[in-house]
Short mmCIF file of C-alpha atoms in Angstrom, two decimals:
data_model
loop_
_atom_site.label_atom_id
_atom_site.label_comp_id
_atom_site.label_asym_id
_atom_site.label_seq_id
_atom_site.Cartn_x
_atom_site.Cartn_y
_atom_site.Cartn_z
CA UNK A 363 76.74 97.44 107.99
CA UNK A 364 78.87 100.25 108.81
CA UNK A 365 79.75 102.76 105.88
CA UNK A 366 82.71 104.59 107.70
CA UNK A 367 85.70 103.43 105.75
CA UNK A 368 87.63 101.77 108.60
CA UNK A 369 86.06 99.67 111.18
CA UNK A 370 87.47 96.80 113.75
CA UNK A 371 85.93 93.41 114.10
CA UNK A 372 86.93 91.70 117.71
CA UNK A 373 86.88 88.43 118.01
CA UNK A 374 88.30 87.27 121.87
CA UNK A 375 91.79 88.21 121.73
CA UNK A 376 91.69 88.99 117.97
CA UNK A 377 91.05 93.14 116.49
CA UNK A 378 90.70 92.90 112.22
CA UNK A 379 90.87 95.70 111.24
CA UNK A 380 89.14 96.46 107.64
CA UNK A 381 89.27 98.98 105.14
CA UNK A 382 86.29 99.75 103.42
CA UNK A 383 86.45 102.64 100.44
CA UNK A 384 84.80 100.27 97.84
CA UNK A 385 84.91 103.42 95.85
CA UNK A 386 88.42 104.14 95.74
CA UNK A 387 89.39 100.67 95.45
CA UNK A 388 90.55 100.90 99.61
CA UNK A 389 92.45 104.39 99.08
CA UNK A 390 93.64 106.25 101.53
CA UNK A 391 92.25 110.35 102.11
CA UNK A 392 92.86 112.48 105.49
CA UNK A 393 89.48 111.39 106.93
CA UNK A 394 90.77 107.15 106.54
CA UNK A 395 94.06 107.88 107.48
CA UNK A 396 92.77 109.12 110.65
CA UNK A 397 90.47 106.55 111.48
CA UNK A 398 93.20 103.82 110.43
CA UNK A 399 95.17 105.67 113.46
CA UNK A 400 93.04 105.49 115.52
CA UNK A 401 91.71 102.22 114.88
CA UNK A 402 95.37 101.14 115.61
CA UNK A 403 95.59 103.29 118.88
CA UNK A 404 92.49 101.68 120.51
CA UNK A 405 93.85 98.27 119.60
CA UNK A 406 97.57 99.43 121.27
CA UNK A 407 95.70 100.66 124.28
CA UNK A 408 93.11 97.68 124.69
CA UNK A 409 94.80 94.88 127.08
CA UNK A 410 92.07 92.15 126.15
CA UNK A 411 93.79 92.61 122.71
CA UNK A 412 96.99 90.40 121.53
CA UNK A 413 96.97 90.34 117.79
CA UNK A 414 95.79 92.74 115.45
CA UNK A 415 95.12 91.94 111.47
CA UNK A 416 94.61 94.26 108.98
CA UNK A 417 92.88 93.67 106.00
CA UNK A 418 90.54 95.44 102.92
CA UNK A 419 87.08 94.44 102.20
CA UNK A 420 85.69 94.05 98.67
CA UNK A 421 88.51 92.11 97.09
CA UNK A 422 91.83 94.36 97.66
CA UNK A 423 93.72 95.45 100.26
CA UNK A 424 94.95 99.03 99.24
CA UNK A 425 95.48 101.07 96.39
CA UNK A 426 97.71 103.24 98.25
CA UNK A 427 97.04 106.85 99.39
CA UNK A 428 94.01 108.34 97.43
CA UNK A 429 95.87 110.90 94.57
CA UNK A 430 92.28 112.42 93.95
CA UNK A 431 92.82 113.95 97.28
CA UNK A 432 96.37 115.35 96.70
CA UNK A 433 95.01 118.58 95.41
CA UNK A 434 92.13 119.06 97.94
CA UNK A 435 93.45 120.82 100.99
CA UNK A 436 90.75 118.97 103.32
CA UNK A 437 91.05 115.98 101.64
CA UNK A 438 94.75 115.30 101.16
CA UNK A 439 96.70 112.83 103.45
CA UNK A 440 98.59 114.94 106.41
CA UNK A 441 102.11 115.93 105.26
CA UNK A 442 104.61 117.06 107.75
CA UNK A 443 107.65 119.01 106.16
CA UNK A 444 110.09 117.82 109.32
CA UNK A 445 109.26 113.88 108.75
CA UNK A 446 107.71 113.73 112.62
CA UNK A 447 104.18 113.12 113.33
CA UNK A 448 101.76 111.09 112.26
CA UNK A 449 102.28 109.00 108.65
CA UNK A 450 99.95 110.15 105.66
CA UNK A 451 98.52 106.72 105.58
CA UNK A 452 97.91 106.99 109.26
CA UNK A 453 99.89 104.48 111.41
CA UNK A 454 102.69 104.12 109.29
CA UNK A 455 104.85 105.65 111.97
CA UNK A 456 103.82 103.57 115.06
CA UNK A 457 106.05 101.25 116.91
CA UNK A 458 103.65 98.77 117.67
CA UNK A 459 104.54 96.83 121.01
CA UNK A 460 101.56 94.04 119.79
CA UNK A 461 101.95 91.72 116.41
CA UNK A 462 100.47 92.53 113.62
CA UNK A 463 98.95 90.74 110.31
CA UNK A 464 98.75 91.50 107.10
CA UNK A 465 95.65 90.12 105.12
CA UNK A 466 96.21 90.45 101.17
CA UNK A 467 94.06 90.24 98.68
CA UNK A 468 94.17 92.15 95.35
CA UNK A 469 96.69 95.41 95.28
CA UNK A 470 99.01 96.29 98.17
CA UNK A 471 100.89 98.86 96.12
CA UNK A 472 102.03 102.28 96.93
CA UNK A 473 101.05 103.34 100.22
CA UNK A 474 99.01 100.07 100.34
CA UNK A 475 102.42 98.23 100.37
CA UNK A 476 103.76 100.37 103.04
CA UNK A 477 100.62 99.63 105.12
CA UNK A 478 101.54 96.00 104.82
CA UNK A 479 104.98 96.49 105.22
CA UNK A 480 103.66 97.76 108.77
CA UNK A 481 102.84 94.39 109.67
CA UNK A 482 105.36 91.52 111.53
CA UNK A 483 103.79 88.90 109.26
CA UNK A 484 102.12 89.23 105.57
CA UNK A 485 99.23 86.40 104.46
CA UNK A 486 98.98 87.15 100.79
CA UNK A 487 96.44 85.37 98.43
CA UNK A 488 97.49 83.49 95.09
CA UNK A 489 96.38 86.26 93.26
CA UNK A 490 97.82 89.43 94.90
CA UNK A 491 99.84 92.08 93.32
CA UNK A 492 102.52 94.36 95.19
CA UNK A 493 104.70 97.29 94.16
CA UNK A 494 105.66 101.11 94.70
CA UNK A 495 103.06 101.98 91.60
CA UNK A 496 103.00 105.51 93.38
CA UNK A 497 106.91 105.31 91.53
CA UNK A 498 105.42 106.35 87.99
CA UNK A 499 103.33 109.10 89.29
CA UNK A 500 106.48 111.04 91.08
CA UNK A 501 104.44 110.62 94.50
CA UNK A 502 107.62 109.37 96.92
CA UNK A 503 107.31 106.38 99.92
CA UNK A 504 107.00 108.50 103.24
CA UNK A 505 105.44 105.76 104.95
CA UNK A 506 107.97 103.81 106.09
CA UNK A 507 108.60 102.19 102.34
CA UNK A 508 112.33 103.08 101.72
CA UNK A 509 112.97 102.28 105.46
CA UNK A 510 110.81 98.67 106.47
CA UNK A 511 111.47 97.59 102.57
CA UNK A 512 115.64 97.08 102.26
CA UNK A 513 115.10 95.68 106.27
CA UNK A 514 112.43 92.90 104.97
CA UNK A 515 113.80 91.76 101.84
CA UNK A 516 117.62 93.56 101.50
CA UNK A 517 118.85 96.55 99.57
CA UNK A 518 119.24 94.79 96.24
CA UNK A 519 115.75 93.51 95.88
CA UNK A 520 114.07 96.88 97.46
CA UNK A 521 116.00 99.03 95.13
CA UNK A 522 114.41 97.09 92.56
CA UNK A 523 111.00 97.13 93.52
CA UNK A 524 111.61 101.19 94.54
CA UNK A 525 113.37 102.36 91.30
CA UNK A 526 111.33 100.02 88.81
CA UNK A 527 107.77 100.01 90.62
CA UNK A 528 107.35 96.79 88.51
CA UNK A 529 104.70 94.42 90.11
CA UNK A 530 105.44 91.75 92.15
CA UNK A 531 103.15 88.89 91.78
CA UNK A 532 102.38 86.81 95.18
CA UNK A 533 104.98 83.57 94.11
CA UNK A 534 107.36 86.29 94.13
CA UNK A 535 107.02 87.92 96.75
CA UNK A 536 107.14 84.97 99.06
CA UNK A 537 109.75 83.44 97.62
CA UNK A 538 111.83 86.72 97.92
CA UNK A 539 110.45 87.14 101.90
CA UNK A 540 108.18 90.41 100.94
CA UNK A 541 105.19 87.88 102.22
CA UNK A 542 105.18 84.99 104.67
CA UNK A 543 102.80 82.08 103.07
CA UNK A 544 100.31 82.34 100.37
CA UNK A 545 96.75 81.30 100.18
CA UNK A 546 93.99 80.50 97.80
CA UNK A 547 91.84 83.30 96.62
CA UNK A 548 89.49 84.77 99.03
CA UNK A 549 90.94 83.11 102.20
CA UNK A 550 93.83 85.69 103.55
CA UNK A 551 91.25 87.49 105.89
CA UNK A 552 90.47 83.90 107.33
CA UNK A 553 94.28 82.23 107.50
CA UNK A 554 95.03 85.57 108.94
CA UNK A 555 92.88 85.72 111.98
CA UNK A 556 93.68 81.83 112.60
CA UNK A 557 97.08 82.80 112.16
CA UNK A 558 96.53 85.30 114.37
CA UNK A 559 94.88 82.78 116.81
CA UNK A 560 97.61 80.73 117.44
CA UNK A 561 99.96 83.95 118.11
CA UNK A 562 97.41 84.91 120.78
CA UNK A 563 97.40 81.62 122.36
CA UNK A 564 100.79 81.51 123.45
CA UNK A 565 102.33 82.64 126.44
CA UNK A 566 102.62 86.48 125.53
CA UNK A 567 105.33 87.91 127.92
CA UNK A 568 107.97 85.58 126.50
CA UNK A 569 106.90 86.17 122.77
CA UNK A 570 106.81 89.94 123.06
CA UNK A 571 110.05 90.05 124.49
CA UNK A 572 111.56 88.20 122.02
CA UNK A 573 109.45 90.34 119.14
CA UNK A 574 110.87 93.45 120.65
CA UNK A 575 114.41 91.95 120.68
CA UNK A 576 114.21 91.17 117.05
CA UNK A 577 112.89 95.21 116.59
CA UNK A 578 115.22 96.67 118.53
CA UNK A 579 118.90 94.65 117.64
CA UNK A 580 118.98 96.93 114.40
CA UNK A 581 119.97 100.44 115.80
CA UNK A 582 122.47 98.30 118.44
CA UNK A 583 126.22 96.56 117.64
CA UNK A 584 126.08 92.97 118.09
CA UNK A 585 127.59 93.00 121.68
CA UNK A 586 125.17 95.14 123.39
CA UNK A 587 122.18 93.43 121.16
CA UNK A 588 123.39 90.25 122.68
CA UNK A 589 123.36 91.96 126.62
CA UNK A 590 119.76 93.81 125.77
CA UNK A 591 118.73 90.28 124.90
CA UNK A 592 119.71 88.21 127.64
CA UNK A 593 118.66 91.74 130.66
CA UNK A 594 115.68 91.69 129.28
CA UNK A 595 114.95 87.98 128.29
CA UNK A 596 116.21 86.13 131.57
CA UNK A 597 113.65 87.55 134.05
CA UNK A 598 110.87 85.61 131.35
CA UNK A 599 112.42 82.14 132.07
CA UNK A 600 110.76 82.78 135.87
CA UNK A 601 107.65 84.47 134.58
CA UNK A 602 107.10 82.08 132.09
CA UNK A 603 109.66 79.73 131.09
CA UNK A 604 109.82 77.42 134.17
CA UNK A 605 106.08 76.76 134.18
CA UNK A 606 106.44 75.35 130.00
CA UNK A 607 109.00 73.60 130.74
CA UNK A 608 107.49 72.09 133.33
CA UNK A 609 104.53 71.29 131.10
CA UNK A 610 106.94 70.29 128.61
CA UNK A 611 108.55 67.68 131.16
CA UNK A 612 105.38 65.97 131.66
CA UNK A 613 104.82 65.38 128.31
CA UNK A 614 103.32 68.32 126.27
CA UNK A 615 104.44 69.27 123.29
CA UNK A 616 106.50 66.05 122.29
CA UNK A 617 108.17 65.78 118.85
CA UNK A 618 107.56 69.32 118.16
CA UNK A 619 103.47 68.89 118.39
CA UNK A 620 101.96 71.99 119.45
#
C-alpha cells in the first residue's frame, strides 16, 4: 500500500482519488497540495477518464489545510499575494471540463469543505460534519469558499456558515443543498464511484455540454446565456441526440426506466 498521501484508484472510466495523511486527520501541507494537483491534472488530461471522485481514507475526508505547516516555510500551503495561481489546497482553482464527486465521510471543514465544494455533486455519509472551522482560527477561505459557497446554497445560508463556522451536520446540509444524498456510514466512497458509474455511462458529449452550460450562464445576462446554450447545444442533437432518440423510439427507456 502506497504511503504518499494522495494516490488515484482507476477503475474503467472511473479515477478516485484518495487522501491519505492518517496523521493529520487528511490535512493538507505544500507537498499534498501538490500531489492533489496533480492527481487532478492527470485525470483532466487522461481521455479514457469521464468521472473523477474524490474521497479520504481512514474515516474523514479533510480537516482542511494542515495549520502545523503555516509557520514552516517548506511546509506551508503555496500562497500567492495577487489571488492567481495555483489554490493552497491544490486544485481549488481548476475549471474542471470533467464531473466530479465528492465522497464524505467524517470532517469536510475548512479547506476540506472547499475541496468538496470543488466537486459538481457531494455523497455525504449520515455521520459527516461540515463547516468553515478555519473561521475561529482567523485563517480566511482562499479556496474557492466565499465564491462556490453563496453559488451552491445562496448568500443567506453561506454567510451563516462563513461568519458563524458552526457545524453543519449531514441532514442539514442536504436539506439546505450543501450535499446531494446521504448515505449510511462507511458507504460514500462506494455510492460515489456507482454514482459515478452511471455519469460515465451516458452519452458524454451531450452531458458535458450541458454541464458547461450550467458553469458558464453565471458570468452571462440571461439573453446571451440562452444563445450560448442553444450555439453550442444544437450541433449535439446530430452528434448524439438523433441516435437516443432513435433508441428511445424503439422502445428504450419507457416510463422514465433507465
Amino acid at each position: 500500500m502506497s504511503t504518499a498521501p494522495v494516490r488515484t484508484e482507476i477503475e474503467g472510466p472511473v479515477s478516485t482519488i484518495v487522501m491519505s495523511r492518517p496523521e493529520r486527520r487528511n490535512a493538507v501541507d505544500r507537498e499534498m497540495a501538490t500531489q492533489l494537483r496533480q492527481a487532478f491534472e492527470r485525470f483532466e488530461t487522461d481521455e479514457s477518464q469521464r468521472i473523477a471522485v474524490l474521497w479520504g481514507d481512514h474515516g474523514v475526508f479533510c480537516a482542511g489545510a494542515d495549520l502545523g505547516a503555516v509557520n514552516d516555510p517548506a511546509r506551508r500551503n503555496e500562497l500567492d499575494p495577487d489571488g492567481g495561481g495555483a489554490g493552497p489546497m491544490g486544485p481549488t482553482r481548476m475549471a474542471l471540463s470533467k464531473p466530479l464527486i465528492a465522497a464524505i465521510a467524517g470532517h469536510a471543514v475548512a479547506g476540506g469543505l472547499e475541496l468538496a465544494l470543488l466537486a459538481d455533486l457531494r455523497v455525504a455519509e449520515s455521520g459527516a460534519v461540515l463547516g468553515v472551522f478555519c473561521r475561529r482560527f482567523g485563517v480566511p477561505l482562499i479556496d474557492g469558499g466565499t465564491v462556490r459557497l453563496p453559488r451552491l446554497v445562496g448568500m443567506g445560508r453561506a454567510l451563516d456558515l462563513i461568519l458563524t463556522g458552526r457545524p453543519v451536520a449531514a441532514d442539514e446540509a442536504v436539506a439546505m443543498g450543501l450535499v446531494n444524498r446521504v448515505v449510511p456510514e462507511g458507504t460514500s466512497r462506494q455510492a460515489a464511484e456507482a454514482l459515478a458509474r452511471e455519469l460515465a455511462a451516458f452519452p458524454q458529449q451531450c452531458m458535458l455540454a450541458d454541464r458547461a452550460s450550467a458553469y458558464a450562464q453565471w458570468a452571462l445576462p440571461l439573453a446571451e446565456a440562452l444563445r450560448q446554450e442553444g450555439r453550442h447545444g444544437v450541433p449535439i442533437v446530430a452528434a448524439e441526440g438523433a441516435a437516443g432518440a432513435a433508441r428511445f423510439t424503439g422502445g428504450t427507456g419507457r416510463h422514465g426506466r433507465f
